[in-house]
Short mmCIF file of C-alpha atoms in Angstrom, two decimals:
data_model
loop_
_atom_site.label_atom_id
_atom_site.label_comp_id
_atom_site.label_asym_id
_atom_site.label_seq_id
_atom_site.Cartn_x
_atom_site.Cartn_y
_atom_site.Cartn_z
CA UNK A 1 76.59 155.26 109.81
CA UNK A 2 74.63 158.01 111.08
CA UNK A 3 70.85 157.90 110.63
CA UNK A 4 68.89 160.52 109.47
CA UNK A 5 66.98 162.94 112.07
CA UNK A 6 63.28 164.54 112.06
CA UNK A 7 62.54 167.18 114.45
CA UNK A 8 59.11 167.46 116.12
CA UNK A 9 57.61 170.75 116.93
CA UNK A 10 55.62 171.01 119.67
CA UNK A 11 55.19 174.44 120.19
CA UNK A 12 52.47 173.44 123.00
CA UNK A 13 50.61 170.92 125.03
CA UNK A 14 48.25 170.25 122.45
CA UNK A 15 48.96 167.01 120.40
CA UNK A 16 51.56 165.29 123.31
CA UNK A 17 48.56 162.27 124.30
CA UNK A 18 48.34 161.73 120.61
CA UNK A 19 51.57 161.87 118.95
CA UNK A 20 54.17 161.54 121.93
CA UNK A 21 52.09 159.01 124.33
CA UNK A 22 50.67 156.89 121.12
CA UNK A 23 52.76 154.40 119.51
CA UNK A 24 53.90 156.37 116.22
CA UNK A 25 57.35 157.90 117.13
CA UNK A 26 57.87 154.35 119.12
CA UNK A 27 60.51 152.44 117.46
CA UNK A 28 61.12 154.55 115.02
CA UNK A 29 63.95 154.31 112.53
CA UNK A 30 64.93 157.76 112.71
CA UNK A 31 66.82 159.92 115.23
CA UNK A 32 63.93 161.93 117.17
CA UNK A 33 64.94 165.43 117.69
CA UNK A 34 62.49 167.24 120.31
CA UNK A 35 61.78 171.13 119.68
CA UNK A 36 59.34 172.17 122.35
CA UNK A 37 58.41 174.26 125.32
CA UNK A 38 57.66 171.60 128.12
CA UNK A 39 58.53 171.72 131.38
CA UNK A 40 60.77 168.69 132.93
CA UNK A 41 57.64 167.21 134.65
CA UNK A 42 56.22 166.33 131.62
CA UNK A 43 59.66 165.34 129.42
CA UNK A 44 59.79 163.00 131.95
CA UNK A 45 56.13 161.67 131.23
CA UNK A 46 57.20 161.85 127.36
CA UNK A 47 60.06 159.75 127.71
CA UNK A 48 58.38 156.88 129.09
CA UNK A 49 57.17 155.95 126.41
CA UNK A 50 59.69 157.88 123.54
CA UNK A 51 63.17 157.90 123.28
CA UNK A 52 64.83 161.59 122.19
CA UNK A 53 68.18 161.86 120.82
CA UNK A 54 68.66 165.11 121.91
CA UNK A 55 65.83 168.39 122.78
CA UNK A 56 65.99 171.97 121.95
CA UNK A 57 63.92 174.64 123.70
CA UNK A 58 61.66 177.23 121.33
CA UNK A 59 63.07 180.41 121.75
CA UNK A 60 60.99 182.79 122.24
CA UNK A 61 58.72 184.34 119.46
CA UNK A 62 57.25 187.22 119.47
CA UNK A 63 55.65 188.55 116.47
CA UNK A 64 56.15 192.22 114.78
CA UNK A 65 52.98 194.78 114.29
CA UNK A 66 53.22 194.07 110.60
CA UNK A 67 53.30 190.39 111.03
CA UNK A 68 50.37 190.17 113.59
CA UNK A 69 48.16 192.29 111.22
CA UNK A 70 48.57 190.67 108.40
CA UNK A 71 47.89 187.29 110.48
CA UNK A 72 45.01 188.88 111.81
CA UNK A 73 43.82 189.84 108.44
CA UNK A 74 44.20 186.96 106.73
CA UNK A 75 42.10 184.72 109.22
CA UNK A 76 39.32 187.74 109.71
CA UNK A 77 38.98 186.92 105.43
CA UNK A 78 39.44 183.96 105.26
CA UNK A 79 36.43 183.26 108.05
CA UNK A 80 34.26 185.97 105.77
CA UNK A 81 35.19 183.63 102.68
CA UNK A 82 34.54 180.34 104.64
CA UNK A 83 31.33 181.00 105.98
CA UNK A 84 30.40 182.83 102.16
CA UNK A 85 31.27 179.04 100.55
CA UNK A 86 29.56 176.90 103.43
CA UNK A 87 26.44 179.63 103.78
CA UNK A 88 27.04 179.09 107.63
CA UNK A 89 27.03 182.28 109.38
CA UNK A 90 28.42 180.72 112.72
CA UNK A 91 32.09 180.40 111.33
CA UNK A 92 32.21 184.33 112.17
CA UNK A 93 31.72 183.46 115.76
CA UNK A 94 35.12 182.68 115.73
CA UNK A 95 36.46 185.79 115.45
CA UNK A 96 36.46 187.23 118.82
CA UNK A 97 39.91 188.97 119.13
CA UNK A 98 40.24 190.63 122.92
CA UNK A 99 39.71 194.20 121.98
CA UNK A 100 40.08 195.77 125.66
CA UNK A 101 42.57 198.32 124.88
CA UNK A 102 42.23 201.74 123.05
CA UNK A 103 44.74 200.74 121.16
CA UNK A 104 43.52 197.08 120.22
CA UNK A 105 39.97 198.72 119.52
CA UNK A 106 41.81 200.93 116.96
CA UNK A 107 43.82 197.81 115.63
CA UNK A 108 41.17 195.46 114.72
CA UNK A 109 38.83 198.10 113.28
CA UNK A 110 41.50 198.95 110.70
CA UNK A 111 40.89 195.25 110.16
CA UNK A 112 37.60 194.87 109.96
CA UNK A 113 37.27 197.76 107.85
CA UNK A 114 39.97 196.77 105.12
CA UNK A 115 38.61 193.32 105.20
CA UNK A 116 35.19 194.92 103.72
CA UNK A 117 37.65 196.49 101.02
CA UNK A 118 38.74 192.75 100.01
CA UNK A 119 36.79 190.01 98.44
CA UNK A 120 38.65 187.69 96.26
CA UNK A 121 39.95 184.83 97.25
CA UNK A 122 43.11 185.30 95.29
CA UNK A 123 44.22 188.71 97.51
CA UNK A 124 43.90 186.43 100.47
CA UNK A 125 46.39 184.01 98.75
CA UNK A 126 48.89 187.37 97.94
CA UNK A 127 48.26 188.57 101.72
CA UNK A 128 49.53 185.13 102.96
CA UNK A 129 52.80 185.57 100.34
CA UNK A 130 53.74 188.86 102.17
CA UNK A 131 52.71 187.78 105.26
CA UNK A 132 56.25 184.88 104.23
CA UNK A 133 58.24 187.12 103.57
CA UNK A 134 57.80 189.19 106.72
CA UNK A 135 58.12 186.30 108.68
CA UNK A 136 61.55 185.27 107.05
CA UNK A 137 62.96 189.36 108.22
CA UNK A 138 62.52 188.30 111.83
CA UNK A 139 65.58 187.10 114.28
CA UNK A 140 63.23 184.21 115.14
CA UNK A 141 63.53 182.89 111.54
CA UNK A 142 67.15 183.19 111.84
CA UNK A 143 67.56 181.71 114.76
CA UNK A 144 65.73 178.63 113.89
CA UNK A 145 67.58 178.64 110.70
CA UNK A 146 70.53 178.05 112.38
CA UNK A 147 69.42 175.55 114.18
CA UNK A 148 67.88 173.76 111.99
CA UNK A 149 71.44 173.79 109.77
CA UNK A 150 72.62 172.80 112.67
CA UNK A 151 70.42 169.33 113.49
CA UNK A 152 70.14 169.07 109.40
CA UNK A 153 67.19 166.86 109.68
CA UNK A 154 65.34 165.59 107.01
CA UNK A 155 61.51 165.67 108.15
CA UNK A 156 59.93 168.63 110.06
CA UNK A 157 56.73 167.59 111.99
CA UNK A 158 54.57 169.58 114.05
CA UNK A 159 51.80 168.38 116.53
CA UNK A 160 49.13 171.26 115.44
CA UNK A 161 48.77 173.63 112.70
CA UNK A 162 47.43 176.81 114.84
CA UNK A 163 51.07 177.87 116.76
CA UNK A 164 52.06 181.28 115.19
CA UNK A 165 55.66 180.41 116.36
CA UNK A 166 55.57 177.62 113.93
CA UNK A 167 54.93 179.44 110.50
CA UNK A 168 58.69 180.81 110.98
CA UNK A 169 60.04 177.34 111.96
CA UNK A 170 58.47 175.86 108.81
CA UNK A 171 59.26 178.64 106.60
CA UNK A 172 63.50 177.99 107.68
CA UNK A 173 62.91 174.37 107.23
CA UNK A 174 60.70 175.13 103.55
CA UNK A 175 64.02 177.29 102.76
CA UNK A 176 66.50 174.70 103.67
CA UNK A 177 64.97 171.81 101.77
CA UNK A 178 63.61 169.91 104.81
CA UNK A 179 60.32 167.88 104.07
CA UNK A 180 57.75 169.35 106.36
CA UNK A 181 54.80 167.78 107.99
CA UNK A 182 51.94 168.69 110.19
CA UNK A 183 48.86 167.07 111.32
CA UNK A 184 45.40 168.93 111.44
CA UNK A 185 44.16 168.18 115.39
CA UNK A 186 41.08 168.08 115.73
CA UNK A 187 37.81 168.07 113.58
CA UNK A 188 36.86 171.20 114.10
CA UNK A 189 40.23 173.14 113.30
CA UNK A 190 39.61 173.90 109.38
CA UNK A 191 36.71 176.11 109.14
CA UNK A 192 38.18 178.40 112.07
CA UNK A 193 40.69 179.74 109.93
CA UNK A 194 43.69 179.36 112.10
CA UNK A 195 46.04 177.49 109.64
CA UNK A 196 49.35 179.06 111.09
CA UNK A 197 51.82 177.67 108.85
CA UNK A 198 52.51 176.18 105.38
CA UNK A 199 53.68 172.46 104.84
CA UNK A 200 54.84 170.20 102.12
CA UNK A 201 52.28 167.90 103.83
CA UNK A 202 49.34 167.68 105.86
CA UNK A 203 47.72 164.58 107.72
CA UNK A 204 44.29 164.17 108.58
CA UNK A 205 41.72 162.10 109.93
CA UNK A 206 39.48 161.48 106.85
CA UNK A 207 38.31 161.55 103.43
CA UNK A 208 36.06 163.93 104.71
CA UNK A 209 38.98 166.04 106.76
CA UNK A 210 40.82 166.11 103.31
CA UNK A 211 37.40 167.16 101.64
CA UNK A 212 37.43 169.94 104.13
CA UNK A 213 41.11 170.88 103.25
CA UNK A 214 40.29 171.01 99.35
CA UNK A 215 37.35 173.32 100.50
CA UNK A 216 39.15 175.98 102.77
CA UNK A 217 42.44 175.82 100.86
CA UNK A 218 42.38 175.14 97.48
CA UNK A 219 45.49 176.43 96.82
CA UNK A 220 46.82 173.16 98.70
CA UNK A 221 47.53 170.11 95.82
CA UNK A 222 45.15 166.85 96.79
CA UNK A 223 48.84 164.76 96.44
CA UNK A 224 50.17 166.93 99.57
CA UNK A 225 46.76 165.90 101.74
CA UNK A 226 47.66 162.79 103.14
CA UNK A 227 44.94 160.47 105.35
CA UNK A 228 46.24 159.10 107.82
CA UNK A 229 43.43 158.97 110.33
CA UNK A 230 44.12 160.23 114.33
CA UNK A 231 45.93 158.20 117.00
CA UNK A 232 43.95 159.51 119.96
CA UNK A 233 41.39 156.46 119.73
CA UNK A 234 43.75 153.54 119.51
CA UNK A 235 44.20 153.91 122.99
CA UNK A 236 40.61 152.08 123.99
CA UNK A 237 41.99 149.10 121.49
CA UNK A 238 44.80 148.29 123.91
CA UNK A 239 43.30 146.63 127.06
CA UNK A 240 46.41 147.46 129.28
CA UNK A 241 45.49 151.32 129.66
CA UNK A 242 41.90 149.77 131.41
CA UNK A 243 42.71 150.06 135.40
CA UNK A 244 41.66 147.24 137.28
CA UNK A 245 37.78 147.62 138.18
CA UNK A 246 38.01 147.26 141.57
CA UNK A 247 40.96 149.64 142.02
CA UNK A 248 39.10 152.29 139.70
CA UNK A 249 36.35 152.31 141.54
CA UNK A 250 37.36 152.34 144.81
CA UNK A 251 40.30 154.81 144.31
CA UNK A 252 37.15 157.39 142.98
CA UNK A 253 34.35 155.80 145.51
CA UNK A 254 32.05 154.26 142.78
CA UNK A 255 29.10 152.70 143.69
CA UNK A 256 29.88 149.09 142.48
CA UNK A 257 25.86 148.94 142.41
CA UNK A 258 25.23 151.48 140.26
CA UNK A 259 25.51 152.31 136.08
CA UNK A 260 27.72 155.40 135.61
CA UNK A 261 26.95 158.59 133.79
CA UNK A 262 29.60 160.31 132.88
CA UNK A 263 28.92 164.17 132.72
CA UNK A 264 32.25 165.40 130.71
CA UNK A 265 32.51 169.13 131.17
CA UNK A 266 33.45 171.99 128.72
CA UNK A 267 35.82 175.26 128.98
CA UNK A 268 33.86 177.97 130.47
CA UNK A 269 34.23 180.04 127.30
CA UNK A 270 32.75 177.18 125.31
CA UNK A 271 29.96 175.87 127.07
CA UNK A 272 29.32 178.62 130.53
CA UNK A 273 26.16 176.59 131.43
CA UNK A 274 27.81 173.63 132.38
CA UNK A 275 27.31 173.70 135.92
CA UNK A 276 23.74 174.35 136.01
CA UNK A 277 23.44 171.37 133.27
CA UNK A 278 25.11 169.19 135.63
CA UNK A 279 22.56 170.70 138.40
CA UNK A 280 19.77 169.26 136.49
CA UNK A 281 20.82 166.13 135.97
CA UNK A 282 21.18 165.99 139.68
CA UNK A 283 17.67 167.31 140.43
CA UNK A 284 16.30 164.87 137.84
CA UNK A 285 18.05 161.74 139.63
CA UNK A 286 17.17 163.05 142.85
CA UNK A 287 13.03 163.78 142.15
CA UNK A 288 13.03 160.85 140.57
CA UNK A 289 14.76 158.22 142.72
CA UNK A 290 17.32 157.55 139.79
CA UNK A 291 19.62 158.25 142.14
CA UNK A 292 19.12 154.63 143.44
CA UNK A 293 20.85 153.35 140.32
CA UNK A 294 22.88 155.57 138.83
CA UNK A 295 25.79 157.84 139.79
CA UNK A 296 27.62 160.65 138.06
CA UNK A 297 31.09 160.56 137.02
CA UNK A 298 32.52 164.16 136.59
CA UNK A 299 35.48 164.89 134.01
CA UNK A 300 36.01 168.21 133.94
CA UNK A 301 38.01 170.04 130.73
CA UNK A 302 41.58 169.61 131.63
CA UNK A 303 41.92 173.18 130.74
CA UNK A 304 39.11 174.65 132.76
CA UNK A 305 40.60 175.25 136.18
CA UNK A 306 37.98 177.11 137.55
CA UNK A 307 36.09 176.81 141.04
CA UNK A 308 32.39 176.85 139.02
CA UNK A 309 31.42 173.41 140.03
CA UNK A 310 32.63 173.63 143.54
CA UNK A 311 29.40 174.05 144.62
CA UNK A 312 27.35 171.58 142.88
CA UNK A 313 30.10 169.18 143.58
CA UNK A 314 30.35 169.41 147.33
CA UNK A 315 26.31 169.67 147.84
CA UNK A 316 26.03 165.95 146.45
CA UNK A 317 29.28 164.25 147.46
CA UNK A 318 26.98 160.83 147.17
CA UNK A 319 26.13 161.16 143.63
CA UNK A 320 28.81 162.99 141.70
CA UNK A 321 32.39 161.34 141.72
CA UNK A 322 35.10 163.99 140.29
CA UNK A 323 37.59 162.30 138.24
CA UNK A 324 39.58 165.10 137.84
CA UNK A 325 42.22 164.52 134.45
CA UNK A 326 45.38 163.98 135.61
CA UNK A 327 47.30 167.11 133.46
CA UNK A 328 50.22 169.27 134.55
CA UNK A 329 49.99 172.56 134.94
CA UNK A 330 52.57 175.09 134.99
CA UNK A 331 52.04 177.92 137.74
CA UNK A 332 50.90 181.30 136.57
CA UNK A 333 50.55 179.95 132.80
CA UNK A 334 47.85 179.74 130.16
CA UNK A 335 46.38 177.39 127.81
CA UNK A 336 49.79 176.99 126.15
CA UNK A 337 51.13 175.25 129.42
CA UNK A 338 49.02 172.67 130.63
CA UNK A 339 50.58 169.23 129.54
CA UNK A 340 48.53 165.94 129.80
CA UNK A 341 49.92 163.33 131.71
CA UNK A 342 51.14 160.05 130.22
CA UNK A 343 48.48 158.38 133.19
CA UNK A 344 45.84 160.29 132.05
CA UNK A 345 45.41 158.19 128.80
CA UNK A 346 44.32 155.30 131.37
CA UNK A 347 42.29 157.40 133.26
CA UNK A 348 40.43 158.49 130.28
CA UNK A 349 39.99 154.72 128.79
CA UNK A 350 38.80 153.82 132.20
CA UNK A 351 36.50 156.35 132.30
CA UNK A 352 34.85 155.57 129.08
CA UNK A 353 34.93 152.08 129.55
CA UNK A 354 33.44 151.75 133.07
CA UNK A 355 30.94 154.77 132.28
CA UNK A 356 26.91 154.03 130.80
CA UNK A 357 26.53 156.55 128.99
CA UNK A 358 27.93 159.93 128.52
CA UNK A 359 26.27 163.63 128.57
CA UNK A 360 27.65 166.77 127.62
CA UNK A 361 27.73 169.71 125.07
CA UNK A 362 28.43 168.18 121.50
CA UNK A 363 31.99 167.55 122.87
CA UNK A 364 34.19 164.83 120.73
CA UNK A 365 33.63 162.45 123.88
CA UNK A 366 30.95 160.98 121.78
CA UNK A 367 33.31 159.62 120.04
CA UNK A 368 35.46 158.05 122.39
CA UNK A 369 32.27 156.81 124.11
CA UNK A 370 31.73 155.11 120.50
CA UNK A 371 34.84 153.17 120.90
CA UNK A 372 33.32 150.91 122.99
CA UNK A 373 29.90 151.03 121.62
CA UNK A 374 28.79 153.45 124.38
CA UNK A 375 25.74 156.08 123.62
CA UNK A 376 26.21 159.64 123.94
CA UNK A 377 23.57 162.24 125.24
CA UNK A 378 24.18 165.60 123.74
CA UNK A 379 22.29 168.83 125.79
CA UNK A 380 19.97 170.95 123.44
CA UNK A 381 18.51 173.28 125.59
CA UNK A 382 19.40 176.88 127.39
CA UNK A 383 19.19 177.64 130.61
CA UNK A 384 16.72 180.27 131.82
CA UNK A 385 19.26 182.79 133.22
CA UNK A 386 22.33 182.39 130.88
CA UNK A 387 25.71 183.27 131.64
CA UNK A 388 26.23 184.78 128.32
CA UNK A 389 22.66 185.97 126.94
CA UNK A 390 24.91 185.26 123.32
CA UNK A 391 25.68 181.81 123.87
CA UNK A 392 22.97 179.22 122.61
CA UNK A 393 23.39 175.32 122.48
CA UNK A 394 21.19 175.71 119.19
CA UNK A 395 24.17 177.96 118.13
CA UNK A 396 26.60 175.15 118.75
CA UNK A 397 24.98 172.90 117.02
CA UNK A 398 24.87 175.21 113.77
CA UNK A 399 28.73 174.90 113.72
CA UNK A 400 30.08 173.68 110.25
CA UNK A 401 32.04 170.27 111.92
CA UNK A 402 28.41 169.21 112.94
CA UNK A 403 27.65 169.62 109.31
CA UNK A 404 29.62 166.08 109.24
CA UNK A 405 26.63 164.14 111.28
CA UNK A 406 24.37 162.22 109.02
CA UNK A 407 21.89 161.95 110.89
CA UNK A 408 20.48 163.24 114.52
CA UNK A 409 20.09 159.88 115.56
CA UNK A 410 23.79 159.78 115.58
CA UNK A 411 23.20 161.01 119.59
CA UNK A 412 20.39 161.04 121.65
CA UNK A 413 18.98 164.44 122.76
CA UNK A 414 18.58 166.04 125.84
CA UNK A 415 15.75 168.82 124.72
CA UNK A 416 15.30 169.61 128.00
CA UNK A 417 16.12 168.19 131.46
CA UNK A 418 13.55 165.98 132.28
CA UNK A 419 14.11 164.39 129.31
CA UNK A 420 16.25 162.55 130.91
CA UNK A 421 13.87 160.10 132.45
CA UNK A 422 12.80 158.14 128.95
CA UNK A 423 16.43 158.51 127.71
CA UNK A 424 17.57 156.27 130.47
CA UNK A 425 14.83 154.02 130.44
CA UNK A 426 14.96 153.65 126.57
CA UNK A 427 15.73 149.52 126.77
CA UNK A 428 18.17 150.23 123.84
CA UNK A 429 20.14 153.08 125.87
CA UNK A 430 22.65 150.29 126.19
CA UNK A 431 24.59 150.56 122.55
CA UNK A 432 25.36 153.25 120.17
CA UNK A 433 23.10 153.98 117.28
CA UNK A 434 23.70 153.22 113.94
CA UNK A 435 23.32 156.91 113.35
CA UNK A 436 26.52 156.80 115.53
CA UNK A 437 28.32 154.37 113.97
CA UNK A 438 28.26 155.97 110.80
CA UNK A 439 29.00 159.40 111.51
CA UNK A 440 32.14 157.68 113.48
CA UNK A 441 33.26 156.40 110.12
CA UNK A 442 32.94 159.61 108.32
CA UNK A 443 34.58 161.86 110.90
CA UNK A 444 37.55 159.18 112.13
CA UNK A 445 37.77 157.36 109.12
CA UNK A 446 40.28 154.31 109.44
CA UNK A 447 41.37 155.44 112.72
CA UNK A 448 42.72 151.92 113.80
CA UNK A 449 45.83 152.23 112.03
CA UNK A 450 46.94 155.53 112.51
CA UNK A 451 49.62 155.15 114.17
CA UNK A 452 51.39 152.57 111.70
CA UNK A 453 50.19 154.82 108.41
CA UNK A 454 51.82 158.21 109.97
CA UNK A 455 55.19 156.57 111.07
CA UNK A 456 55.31 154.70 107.45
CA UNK A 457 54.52 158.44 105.71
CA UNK A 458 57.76 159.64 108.11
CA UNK A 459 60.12 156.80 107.55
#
């Protein structure tokens, strides 16, 4: 007897460590049908650890002038109406479409200046109806339909909810009865307005994630919010992904002698500074003959490909130690095409569990860090000669998902660089707060069983 099939959409490299490298789609009692864009370097990767009946390539999408505008419409209002509801002005800071054309100049002005024309929340909801409808008149739509006949699964589940490809694939699968499923990524996601597509379900992290959902898009029934929590931190709770000390550390030449501080780097569009924050922690070890006991582990964004910490980097080979993550990259690509590695996940538990402490710009590391108790150092200062005079750390940490910490002693904070000093000789620097562990709870929720609660909500 044949048994029944669920595709999985992953229109990108986002959500492949966490659903395709984690244990949920392991075992599983239905046949796995992969719909994707990946290169064979990293199916490869993918099935080392999950078994595909069969793959399918995404054709390729791309959108009409009528459908991009009203896509473009709906997430300029929707940001308006979201940062109305919160009061938080810094949800329009993420609107920042790349007007360096005449002709996109002209495009998102009509935008902007229809979007003052619109206030109610219910026009939004009639924009996103037409905005289905045009999506079901394109070839894409068809095309998927077909082969989504074709497979005749009976689940539909995608790794993110931002791909603009996938509000045509769900809309065939909606239209042909197929049960579809997608996960909201990361904590952050909801308040940027980027919801691509519309499910039957959606799985989050948390009470508070589904809070968030009932917020933004009230339109969306409670019963069809489903927590689940996020398999991205059972990873530290299996001690096979730890490396072997000794090979770790002499594989990146650690100091055996010395306490680790991990400095875990941003993309250059979200934090520009973070070379010259990684300069003054240097300085500050130096000056102060920290140096002698610590060392700097660098992790740099696996996205950020850059040469900005080239120099910084080979001016104190002694001190900082690049542990560079182990992604794949596809030549001549974008965002879209870099692909973690399935031996990154043990590079990155390593990391965290060999590191002291880690520093950075209000990056999620914190709470990876807080899987194994570890504190967290979040920057809170500029830098005299900015990179982007608009760019402000107290700007970050004005955007809504920080709204979720309960307290600032969640993290300690680095007001300015010399700072430092009495952060690492605070005799309690060893542990995580209790500020921490709380906002852990709030923001992951019951993250320890994610895996098992997903693949029993698929099944």
């Amino acid at each position: 007897m044949a048994r029944d099939k669920i595709v999985l959409l992953f229109p990108d490299g986002v959500g492949i460590r966490n659903y395709l490298y984690s244990d949920v789609f392991k075992g599983f009692e239905k046949d796995l049908i992969l719909f994707h864009n990946f290169d064979d370097t990293t199916i490869n990767d993918i099935c080392r650890n999950v078994n595909f009946e069969k793959d399918y390539t995404i054709p390729v999408y791309k959108e009409s002038f009528k459908e991009k505008f009203l896509r473009e419409l709906i997430c300029y209002l929707r940001l308006q109406h979201n940062a109305k509801i919160t009061q938080n002005k810094t949800i329009l800071s993420n609107w920042n479409p790349l007007k360096n054309t005449f002709l996109k100049k002209m495009f998102y002005f009509l935008i902007e200046s229809i979007s003052s024309l619109i206030s109610n929340y219910n026009y939004i909801l009639k924009l996103e109806d037409l905005y289905q409808k045009e999506i079901r008149k394109h070839s894409f739509y068809h095309q998927v339909r077909a082969l989504l006949c074709e497979i005749n699964p009976t689940h539909l589940f995608c790794s993110h909810q931002r791909g603009i490809q996938c509000a045509p694939v769900f809309a065939a699968a909606q239209d042909l009865n197929i049960e579809t499923v997608t996960v909201i990524f990361s904590w952050d996601n909801l308040p940027k307005a980027r919801m691509a597509l519309k499910a039957k379900k959606y799985f989050v992290w948390s009470n508070y994630m589904k809070d968030e959902i009932k917020l933004y898009y009230p339109e969306i029934s409670k019963e069809n919010i489903v927590v689940t929590g996020t398999p991205q931190f059972e990873f530290y709770s299996d001690e096979s992904n730890i490396i072997e000390k000794e090979t770790f550390y002499k594989q990146y030449n650690l100091d055996f002698n010395k306490k680790i501080i991990c400095f875990s780097g941003d993309d250059a569009h979200t934090s520009p500074d973070d070379p010259k924050y990684l300069e003054d922690i240097v300085t500050v070890l130096v000056q102060n003959g920290l140096d002698e006991n610590y060392q700097i582990l660098f992790r740099r964004c696996p996205v950020d490909i850059t040469g900005r910490y080239d120099e910084i980097c080979t001016a104190n080979p002694t001190l900082i130690k690049k542990v560079s993550p182990i992604w794949n990259r596809k030549s001549n690509a974008g965002f879209a095409s870099i692909y973690p590695s399935i031996d990154d996940v043990k590079l990155l538990v390593s990391t965290v569990y060999y590191s002291d402490i880690v520093v950075n710009v209000g990056s999620t590391m914190a709470f990876d860090f807080a899987m194994y108790d570890k504190p967290c150092i979040f920057i809170n200062y500029d830098q005299n000669e900015k990179l982007n005079p608009n760019w402000s750390t107290k700007k970050i940490y004005e955007f809504q998902h920080f709204k979720s910490m309960p307290s600032p002693e969640a993290v300690y904070w680095l007001n300015n660089k010399s700072d430092l000093i009495s952060i690492l000789n605070n005799e309690k620097l060893h542990k995580n707060t209790d500020g921490m562990k709380l906002w852990k709870n709030i923001v992951l929720g019951d993250y320890k069983e994610a895996s098992s609660t997903i693949k029993k909500e698929l099944n």
